[in-house]
PDB file of C-alpha atoms (C1' of nucleotides) in Angstrom:
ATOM      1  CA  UNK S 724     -64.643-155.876 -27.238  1.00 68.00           C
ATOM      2  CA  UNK S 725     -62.300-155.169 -24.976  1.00 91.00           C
ATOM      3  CA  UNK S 726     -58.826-153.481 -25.073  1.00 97.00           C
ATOM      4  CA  UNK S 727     -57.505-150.678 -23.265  1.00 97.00           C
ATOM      5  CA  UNK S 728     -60.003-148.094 -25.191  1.00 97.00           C
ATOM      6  CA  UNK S 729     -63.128-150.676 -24.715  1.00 97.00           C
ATOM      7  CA  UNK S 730     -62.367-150.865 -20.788  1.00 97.00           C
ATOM      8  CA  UNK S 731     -62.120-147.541 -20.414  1.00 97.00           C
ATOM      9  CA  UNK S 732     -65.108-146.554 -21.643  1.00 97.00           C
ATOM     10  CA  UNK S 733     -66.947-149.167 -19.564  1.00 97.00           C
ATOM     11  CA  UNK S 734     -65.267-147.585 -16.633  1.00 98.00           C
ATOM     12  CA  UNK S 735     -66.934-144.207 -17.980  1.00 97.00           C
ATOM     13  CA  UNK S 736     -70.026-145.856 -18.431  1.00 97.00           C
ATOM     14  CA  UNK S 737     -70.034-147.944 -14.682  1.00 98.00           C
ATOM     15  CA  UNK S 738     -69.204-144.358 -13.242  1.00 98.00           C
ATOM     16  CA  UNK S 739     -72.377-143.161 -14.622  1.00 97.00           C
ATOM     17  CA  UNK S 740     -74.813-145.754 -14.342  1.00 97.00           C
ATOM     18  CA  UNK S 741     -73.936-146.795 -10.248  1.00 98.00           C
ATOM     19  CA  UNK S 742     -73.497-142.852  -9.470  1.00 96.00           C
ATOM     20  CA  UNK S 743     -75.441-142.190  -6.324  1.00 94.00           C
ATOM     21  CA  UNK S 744     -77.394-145.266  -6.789  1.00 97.00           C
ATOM     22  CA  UNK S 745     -78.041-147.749  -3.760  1.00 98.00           C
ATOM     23  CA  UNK S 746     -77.106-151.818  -5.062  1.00 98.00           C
ATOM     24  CA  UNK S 747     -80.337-153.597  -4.183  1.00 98.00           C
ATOM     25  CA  UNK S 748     -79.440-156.824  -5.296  1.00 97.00           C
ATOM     26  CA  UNK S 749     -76.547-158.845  -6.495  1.00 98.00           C
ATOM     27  CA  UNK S 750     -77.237-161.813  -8.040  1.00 97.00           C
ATOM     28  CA  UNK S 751     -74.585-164.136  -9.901  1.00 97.00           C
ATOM     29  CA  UNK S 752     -74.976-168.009 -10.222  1.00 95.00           C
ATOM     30  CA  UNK S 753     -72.327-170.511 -10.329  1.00 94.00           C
ATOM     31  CA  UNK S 754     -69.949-169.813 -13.373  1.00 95.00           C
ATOM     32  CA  UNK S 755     -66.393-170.286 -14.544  1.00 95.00           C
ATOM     33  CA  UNK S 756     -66.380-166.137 -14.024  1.00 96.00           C
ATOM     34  CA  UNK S 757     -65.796-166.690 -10.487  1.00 96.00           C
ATOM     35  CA  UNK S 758     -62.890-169.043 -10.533  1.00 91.00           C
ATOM     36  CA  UNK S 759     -60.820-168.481  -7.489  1.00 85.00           C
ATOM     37  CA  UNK S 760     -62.886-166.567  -5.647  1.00 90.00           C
ATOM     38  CA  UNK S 761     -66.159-166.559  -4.103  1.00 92.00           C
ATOM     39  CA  UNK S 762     -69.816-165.766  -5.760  1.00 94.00           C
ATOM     40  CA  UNK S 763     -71.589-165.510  -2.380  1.00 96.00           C
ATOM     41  CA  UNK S 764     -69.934-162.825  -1.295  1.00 96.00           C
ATOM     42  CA  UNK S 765     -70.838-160.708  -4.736  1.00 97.00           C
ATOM     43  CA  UNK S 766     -74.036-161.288  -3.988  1.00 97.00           C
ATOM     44  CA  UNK S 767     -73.776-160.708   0.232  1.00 97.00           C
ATOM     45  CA  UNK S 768     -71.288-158.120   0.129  1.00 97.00           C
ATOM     46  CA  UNK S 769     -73.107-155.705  -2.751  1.00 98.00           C
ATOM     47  CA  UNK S 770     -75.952-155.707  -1.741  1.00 98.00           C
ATOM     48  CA  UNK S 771     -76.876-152.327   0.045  1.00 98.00           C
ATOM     49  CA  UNK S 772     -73.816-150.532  -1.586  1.00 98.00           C
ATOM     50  CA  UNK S 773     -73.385-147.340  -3.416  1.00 98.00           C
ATOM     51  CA  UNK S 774     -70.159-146.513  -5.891  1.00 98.00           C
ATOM     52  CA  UNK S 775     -67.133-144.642  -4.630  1.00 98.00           C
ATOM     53  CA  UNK S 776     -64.734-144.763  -7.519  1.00 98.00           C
ATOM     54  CA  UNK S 777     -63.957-146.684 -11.079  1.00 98.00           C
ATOM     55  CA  UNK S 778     -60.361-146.813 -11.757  1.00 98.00           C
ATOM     56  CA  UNK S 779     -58.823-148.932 -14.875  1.00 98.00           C
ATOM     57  CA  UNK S 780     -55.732-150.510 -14.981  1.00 98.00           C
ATOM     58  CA  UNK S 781     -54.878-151.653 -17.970  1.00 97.00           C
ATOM     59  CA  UNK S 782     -57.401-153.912 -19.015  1.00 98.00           C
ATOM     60  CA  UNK S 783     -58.663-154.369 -15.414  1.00 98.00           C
ATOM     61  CA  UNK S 784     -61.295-152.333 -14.058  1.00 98.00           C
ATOM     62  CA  UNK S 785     -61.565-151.880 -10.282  1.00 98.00           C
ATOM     63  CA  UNK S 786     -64.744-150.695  -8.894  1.00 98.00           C
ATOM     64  CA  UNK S 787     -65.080-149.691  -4.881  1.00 98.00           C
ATOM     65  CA  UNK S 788     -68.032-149.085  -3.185  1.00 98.00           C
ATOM     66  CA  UNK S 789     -68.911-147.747   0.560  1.00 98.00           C
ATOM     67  CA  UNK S 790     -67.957-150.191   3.353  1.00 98.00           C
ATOM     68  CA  UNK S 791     -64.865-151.023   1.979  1.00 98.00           C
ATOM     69  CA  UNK S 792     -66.370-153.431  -0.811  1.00 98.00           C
ATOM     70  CA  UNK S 793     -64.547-153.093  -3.915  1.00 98.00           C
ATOM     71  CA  UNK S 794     -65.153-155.740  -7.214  1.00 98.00           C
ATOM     72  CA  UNK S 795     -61.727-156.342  -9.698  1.00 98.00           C
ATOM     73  CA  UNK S 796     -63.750-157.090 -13.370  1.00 98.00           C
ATOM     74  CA  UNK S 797     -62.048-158.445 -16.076  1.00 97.00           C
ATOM     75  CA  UNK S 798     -63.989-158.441 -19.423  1.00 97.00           C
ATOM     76  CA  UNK S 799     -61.537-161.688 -20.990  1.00 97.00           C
ATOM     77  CA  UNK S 800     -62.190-161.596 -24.619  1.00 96.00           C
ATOM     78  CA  UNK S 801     -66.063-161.599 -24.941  1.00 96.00           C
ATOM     79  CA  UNK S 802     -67.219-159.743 -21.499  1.00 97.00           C
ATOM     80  CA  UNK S 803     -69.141-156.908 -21.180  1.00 96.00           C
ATOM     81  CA  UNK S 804     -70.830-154.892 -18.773  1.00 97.00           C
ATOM     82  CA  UNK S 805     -74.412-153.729 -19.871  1.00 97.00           C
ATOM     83  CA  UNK S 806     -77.672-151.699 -18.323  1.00 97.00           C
ATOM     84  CA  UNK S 807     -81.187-152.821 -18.902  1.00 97.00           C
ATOM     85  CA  UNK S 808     -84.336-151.476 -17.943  1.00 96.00           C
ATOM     86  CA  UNK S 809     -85.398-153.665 -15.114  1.00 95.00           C
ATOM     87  CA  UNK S 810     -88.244-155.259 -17.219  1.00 94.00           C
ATOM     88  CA  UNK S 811     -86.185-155.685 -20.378  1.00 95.00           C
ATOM     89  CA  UNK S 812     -84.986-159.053 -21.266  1.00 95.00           C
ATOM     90  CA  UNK S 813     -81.520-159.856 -19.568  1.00 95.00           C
ATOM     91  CA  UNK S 814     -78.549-160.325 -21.942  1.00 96.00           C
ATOM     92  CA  UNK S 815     -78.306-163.650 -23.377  1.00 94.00           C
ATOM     93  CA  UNK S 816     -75.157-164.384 -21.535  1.00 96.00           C
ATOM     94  CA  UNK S 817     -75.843-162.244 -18.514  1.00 97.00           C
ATOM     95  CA  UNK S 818     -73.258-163.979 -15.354  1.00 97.00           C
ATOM     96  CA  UNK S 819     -73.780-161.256 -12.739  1.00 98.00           C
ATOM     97  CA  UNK S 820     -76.880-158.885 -11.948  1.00 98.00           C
ATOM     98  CA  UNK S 821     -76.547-155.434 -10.146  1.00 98.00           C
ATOM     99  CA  UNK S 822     -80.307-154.284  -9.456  1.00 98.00           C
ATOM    100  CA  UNK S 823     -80.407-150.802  -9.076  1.00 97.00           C
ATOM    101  CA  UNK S 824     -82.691-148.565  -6.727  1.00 95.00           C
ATOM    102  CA  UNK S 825     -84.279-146.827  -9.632  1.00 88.00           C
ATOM    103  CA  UNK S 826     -85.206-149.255 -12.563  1.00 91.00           C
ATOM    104  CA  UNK S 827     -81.846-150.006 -13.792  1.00 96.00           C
ATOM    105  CA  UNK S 828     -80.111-153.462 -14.176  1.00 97.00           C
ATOM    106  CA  UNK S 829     -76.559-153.823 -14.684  1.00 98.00           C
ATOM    107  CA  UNK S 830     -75.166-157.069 -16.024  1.00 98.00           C
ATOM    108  CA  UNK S 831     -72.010-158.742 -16.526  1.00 98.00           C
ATOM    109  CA  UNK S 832     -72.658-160.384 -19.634  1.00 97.00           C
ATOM    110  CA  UNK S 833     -69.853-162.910 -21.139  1.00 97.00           C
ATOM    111  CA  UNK S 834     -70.693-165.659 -23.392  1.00 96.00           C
ATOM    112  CA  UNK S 835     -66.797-167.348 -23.536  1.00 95.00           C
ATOM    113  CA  UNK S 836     -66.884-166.848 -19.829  1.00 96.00           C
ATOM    114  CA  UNK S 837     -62.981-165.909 -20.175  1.00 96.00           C
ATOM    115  CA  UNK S 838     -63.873-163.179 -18.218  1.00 97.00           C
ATOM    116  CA  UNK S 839     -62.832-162.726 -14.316  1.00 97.00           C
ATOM    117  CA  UNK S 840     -65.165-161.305 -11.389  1.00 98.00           C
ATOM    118  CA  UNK S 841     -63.770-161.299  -7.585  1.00 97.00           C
ATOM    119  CA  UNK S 842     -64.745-159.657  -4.686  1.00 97.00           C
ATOM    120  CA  UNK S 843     -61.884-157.681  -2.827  1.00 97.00           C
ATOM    121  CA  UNK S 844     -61.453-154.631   0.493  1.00 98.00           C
ATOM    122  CA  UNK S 845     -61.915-151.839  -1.775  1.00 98.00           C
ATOM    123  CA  UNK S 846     -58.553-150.184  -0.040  1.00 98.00           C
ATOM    124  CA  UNK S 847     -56.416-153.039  -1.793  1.00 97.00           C
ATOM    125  CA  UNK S 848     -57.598-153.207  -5.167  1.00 97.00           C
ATOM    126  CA  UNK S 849     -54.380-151.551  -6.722  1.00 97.00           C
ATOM    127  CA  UNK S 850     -52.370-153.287  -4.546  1.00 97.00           C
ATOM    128  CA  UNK S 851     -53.391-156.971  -5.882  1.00 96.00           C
ATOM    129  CA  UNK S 852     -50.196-158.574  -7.362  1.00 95.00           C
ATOM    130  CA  UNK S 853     -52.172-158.809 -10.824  1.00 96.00           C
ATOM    131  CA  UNK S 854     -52.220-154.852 -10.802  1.00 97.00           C
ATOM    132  CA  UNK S 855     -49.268-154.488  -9.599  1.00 96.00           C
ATOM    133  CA  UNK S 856     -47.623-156.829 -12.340  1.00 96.00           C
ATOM    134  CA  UNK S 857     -48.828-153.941 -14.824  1.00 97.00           C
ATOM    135  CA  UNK S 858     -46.645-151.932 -16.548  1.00 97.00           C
ATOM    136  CA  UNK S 859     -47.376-148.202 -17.146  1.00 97.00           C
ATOM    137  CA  UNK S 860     -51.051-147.789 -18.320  1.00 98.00           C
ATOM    138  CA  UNK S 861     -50.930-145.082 -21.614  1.00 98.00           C
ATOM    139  CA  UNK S 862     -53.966-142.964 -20.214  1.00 98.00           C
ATOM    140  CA  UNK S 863     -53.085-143.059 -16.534  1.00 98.00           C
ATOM    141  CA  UNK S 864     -49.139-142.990 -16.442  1.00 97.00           C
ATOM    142  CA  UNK S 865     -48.479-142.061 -20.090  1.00 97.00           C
ATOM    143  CA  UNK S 866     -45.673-143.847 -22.099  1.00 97.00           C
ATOM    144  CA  UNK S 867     -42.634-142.494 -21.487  1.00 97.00           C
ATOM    145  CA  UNK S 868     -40.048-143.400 -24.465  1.00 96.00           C
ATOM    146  CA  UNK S 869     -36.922-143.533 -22.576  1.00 97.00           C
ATOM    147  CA  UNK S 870     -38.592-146.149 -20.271  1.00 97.00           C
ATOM    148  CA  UNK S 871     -40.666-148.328 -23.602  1.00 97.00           C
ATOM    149  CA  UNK S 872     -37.105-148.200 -25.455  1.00 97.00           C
ATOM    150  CA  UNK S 873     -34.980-149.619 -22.049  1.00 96.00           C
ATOM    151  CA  UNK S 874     -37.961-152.559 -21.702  1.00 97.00           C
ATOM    152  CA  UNK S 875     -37.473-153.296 -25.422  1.00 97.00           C
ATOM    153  CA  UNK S 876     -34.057-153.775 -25.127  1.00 96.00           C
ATOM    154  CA  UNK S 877     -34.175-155.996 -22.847  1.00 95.00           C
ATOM    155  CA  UNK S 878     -35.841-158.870 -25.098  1.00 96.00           C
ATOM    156  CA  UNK S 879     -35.323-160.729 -27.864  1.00 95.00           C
ATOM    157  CA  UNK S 880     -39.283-160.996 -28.611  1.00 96.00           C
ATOM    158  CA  UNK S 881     -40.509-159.980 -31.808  1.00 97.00           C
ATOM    159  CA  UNK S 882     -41.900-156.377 -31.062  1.00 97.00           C
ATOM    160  CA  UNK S 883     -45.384-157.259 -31.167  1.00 97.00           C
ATOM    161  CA  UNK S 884     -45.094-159.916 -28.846  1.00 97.00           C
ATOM    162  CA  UNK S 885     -43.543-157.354 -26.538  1.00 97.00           C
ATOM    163  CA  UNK S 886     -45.962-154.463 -26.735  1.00 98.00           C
ATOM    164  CA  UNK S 887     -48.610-157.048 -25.690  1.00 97.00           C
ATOM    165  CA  UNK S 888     -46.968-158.117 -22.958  1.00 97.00           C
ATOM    166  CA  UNK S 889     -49.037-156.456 -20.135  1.00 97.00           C
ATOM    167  CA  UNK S 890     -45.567-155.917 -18.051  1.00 97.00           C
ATOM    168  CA  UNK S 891     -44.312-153.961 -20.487  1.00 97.00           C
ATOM    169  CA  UNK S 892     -47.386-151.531 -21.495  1.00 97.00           C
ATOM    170  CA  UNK S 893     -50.430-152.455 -19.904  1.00 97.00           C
ATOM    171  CA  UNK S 894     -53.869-152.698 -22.247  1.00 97.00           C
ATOM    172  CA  UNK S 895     -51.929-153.064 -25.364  1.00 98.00           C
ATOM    173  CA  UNK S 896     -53.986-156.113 -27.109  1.00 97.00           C
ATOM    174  CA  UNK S 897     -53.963-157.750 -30.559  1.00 97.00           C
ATOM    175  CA  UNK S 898     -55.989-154.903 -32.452  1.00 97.00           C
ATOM    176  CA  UNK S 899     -54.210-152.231 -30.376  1.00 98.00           C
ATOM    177  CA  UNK S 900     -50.386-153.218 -31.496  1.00 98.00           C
ATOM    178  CA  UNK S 901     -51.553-154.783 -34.723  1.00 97.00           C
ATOM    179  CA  UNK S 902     -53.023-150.909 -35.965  1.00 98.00           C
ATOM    180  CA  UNK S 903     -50.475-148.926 -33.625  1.00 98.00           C
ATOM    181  CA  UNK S 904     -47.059-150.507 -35.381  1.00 98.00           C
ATOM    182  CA  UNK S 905     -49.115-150.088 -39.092  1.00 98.00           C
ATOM    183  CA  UNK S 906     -49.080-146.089 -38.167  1.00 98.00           C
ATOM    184  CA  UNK S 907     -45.413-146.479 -36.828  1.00 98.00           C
ATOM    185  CA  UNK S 908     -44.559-148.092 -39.771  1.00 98.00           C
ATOM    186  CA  UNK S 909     -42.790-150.735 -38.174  1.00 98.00           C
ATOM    187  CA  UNK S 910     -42.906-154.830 -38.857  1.00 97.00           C
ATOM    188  CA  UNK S 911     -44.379-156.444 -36.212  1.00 97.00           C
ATOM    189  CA  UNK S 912     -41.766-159.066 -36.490  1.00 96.00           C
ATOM    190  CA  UNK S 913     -38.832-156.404 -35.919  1.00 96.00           C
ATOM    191  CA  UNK S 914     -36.802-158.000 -32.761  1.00 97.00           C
ATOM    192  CA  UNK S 915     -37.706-155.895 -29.865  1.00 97.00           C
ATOM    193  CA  UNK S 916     -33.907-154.699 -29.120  1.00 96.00           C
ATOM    194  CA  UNK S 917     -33.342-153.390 -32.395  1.00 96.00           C
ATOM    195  CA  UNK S 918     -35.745-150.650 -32.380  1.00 97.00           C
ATOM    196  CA  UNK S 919     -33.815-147.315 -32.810  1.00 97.00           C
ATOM    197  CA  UNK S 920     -35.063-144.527 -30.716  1.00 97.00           C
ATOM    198  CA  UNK S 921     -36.576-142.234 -33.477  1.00 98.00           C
ATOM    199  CA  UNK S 922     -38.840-145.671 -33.964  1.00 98.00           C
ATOM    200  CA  UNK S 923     -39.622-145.931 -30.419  1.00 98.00           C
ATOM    201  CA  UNK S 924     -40.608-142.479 -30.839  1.00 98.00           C
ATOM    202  CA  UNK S 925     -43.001-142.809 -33.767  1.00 98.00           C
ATOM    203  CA  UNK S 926     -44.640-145.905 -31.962  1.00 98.00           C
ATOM    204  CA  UNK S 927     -45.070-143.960 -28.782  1.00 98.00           C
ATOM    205  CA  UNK S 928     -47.027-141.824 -31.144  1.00 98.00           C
ATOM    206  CA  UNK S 929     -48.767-144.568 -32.889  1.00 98.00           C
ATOM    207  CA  UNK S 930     -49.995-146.181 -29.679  1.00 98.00           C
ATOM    208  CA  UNK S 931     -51.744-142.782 -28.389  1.00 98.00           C
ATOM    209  CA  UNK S 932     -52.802-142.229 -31.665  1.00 98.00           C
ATOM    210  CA  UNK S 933     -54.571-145.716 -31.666  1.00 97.00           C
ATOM    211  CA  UNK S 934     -55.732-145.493 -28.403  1.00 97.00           C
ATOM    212  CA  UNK S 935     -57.455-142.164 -29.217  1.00 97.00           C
ATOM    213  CA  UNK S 936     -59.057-143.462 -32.103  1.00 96.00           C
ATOM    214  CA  UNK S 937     -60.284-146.493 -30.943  1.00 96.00           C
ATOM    215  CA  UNK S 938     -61.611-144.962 -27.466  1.00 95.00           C
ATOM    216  CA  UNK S 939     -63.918-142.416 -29.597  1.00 93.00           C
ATOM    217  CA  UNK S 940     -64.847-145.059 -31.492  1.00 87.00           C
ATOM    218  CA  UNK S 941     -66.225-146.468 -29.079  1.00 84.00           C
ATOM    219  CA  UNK S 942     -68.377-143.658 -27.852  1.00 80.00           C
ATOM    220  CA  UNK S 943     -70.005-143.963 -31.482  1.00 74.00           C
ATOM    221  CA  UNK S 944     -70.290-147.528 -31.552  1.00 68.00           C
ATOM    222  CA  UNK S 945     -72.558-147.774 -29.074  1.00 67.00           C
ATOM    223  CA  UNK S 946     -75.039-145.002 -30.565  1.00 56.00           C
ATOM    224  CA  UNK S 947     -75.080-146.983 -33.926  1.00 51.00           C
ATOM    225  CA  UNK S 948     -74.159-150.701 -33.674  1.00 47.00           C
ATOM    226  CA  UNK S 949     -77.641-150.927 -32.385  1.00 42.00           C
ATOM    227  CA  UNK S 950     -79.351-150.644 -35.585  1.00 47.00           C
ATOM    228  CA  UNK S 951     -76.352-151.326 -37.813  1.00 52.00           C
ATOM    229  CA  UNK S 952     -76.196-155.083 -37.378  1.00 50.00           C
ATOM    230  CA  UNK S 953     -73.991-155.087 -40.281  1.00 58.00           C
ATOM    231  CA  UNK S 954     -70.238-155.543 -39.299  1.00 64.00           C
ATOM    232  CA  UNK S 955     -68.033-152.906 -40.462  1.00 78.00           C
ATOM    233  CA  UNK S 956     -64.700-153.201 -39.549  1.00 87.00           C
ATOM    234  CA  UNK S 957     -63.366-149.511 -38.503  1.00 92.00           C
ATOM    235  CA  UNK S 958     -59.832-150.430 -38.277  1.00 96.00           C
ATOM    236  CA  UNK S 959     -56.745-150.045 -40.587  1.00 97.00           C
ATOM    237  CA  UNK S 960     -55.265-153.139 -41.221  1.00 97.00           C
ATOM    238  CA  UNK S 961     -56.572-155.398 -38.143  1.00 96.00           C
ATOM    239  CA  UNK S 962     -58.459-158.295 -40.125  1.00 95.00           C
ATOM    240  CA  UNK S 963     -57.692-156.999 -43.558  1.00 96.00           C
ATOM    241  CA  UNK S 964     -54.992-159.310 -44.753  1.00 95.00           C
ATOM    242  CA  UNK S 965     -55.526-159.762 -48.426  1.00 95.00           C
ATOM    243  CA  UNK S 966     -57.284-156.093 -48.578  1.00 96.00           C
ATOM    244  CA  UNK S 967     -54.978-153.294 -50.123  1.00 96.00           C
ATOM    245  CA  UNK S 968     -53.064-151.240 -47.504  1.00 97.00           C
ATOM    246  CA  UNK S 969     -54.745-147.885 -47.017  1.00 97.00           C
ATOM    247  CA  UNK S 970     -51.748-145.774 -47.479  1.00 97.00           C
ATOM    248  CA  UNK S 971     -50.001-147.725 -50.526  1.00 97.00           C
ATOM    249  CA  UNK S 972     -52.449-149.893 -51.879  1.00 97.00           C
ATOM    250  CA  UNK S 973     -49.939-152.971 -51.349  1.00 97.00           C
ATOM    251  CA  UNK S 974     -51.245-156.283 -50.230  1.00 96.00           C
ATOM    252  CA  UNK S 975     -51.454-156.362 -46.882  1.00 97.00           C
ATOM    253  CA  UNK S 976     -50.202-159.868 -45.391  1.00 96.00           C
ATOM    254  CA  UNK S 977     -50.904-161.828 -41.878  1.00 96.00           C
ATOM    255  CA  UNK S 978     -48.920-163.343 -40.070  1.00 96.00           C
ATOM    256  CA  UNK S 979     -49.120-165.366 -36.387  1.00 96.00           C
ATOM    257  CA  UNK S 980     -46.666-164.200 -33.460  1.00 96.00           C
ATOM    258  CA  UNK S 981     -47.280-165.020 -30.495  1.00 94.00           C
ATOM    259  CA  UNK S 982     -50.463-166.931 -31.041  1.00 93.00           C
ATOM    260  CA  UNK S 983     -52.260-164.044 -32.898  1.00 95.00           C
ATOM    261  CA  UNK S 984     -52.858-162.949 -35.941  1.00 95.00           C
ATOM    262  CA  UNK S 985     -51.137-159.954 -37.081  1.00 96.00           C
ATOM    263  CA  UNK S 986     -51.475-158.158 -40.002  1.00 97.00           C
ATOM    264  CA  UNK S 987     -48.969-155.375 -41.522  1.00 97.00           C
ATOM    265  CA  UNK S 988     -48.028-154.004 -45.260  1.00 97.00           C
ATOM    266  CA  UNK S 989     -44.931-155.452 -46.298  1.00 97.00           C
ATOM    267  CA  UNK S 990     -44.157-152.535 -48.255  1.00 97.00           C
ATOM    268  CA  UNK S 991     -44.580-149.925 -45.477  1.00 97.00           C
ATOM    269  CA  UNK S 992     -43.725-151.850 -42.551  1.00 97.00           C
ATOM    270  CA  UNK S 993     -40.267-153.550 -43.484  1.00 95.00           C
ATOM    271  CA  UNK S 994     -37.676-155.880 -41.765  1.00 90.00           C
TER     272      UNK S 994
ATOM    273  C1'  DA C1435     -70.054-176.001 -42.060  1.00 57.86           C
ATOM    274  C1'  DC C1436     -65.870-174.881 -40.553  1.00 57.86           C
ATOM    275  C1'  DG C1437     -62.351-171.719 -38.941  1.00 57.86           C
ATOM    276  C1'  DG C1438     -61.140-168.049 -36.390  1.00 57.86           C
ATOM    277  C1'  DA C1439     -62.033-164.511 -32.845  1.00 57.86           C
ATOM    278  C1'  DT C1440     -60.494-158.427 -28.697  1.00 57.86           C
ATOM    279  C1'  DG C1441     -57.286-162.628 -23.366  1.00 57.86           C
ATOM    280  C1'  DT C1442     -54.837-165.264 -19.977  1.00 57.86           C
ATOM    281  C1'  DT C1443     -52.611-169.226 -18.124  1.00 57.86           C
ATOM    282  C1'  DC C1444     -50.385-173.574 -18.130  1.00 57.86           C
ATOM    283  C1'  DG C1445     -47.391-177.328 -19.601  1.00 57.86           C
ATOM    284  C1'  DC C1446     -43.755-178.871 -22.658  1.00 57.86           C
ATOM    285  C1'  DG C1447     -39.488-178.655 -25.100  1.00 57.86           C
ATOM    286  C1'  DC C1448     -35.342-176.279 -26.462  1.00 57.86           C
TER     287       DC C1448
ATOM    288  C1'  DC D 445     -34.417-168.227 -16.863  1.00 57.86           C
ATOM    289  C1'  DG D 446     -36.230-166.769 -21.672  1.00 57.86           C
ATOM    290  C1'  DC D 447     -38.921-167.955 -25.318  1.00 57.86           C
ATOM    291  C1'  DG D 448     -42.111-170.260 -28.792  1.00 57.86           C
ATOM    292  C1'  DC D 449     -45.809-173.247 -29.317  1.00 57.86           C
ATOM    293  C1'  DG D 450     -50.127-175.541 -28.574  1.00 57.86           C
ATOM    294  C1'  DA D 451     -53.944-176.295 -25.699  1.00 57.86           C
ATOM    295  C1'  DA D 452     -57.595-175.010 -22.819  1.00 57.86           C
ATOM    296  C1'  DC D 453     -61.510-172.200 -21.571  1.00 57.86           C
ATOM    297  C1'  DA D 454     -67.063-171.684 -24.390  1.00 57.86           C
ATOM    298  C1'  DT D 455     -69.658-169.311 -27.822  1.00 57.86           C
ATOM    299  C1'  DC D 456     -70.578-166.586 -31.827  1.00 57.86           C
ATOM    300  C1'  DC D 457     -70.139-164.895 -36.507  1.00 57.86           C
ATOM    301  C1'  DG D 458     -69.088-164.761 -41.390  1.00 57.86           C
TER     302       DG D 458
END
DNA sequence: ACGGATGTTCGCGC
DNA sequence: CGCGCGAACATCCG
């Protein structure tokens, strides 16, 4: 799920769904979700609350309610939040309730429970040192390409290693860099510091591009998966090693860096 | 049935 | 200090 373009439409969709709503009950029990920071006050300090803004940072969402309550959510690899009618069954992995005044539930759901929930003033949510460790965010700062080629030099990582690096871009994640360097045309094992600036350019392109894609994507997925069940995978290259590339029809390889998979064509994207 | 999966953090070794 | 690597977290899906 969740990436830069999967965060930010749950921020769309929290902005909705809390809008001008009362909190009537918070609910959360014990969980990993809460490490560092304290469950009872989810539950004490929400109740009673209505929404004042959604911001996302990166992959972070920050959420700040009246009375100077505000709730940092990250989603980890498997959270998500979700609404429910209040007598529909709760998500299977459902770690934190928000009972609406009108007959709306919204969950935290998170089966891997890598996920993060915490309780903060509302006034100092971007100023928490894990925000502020973020580089520019592509939707809320833009990238600027004098500024992504200066970070790049400065590492000897293979590019793909860098562009995840939240410091350096912030939301970039392994489908987002995987599919952005595939439309830059550039291997993901290229050393950061020897990008030239027309390729800084094209991935500065290629990132947006991606972004774009994957953020309306979204918006559809949630109208169809529904039904669809089946898994269709709507990305380029992400997952497809072995699968012809789209745009030459070469085998596409995979590869690990940094931990992750990563797929590219080695005829488009050379070394 | 087994391997790998959208993220982050930590420890270890070079 | 920079960097790569593996592990850990806990569950699901093909």
């Amino acid at each position: 799920m969740p990436e830069l373009p999967e965060v930010e439409h749950a921020a769309r969709s929290l902005r909705r769904w809390f809008s001008g709503r009362i909190i009537e009950r918070a609910a959360a029990p014990e969980s990993r979700i809460f490490r560092g920071s304290d469950r009872l006050a989810f539950q004490r300090k929400l109740r009673g609350r209505t929404l004042e803004w959604v911001e996302r940072r990166g992959k972070y969402l920050l959420i700040a309610f009246d009375d100077d309550v505000g709730l940092l959510s990250h989603l980890g690899m498997t959270g998500k939040w979700v609404k429910r009618a209040r007598d529909a069954p709760a998500p299977l992995h459902g770690r934190a309730r928000l009972a609406l005044e009108d007959d709306d539930v919204v969950f935290y759901d998170d089966p891997r429970l890598f996920g993060r929930l915490a309780i903060h003033p509302a006034s100092e949510l971007l100023e928490l040192p894990e925000i502020r460790a973020l580089g520019p965010d592509p939707l809320v700062d833009g990238i600027d390409r004098g500024q992504l080629h200066a970070s790049l030099r400065k590492t000897s990582r293979s590019v793909k290693v860098a562009l995840m690096d939240q410091g350096v871009i912030a939301g970039l994640g392994n489908i987002q860099t995987t599919e952005a360097l595939f439309r830059a045309k550039i291997h993901p094992a290229r050393v950061a510091h020897t990008l030239s600036s027309k390729e800084v350019d094209a991935l500065v392109e290629a990132i947006a591009k991606t972004i774009e894609i994957t953020l309306a994507e979204a918006g559809i997925e949630e109208i169809t998966y529904i039904e669809e069940r089946g898994s269709h995978n709507p990305f380029l290259v992400y997952r497809r090693g072995g699968e012809p590339c789209p745009r030459c029809g070469t085998t596409l390889e995979s590869i690990v860096l940094g931990g992750r998979s990563t797929v590219f064509c080695p005829k488009c994207q050379k070394l």
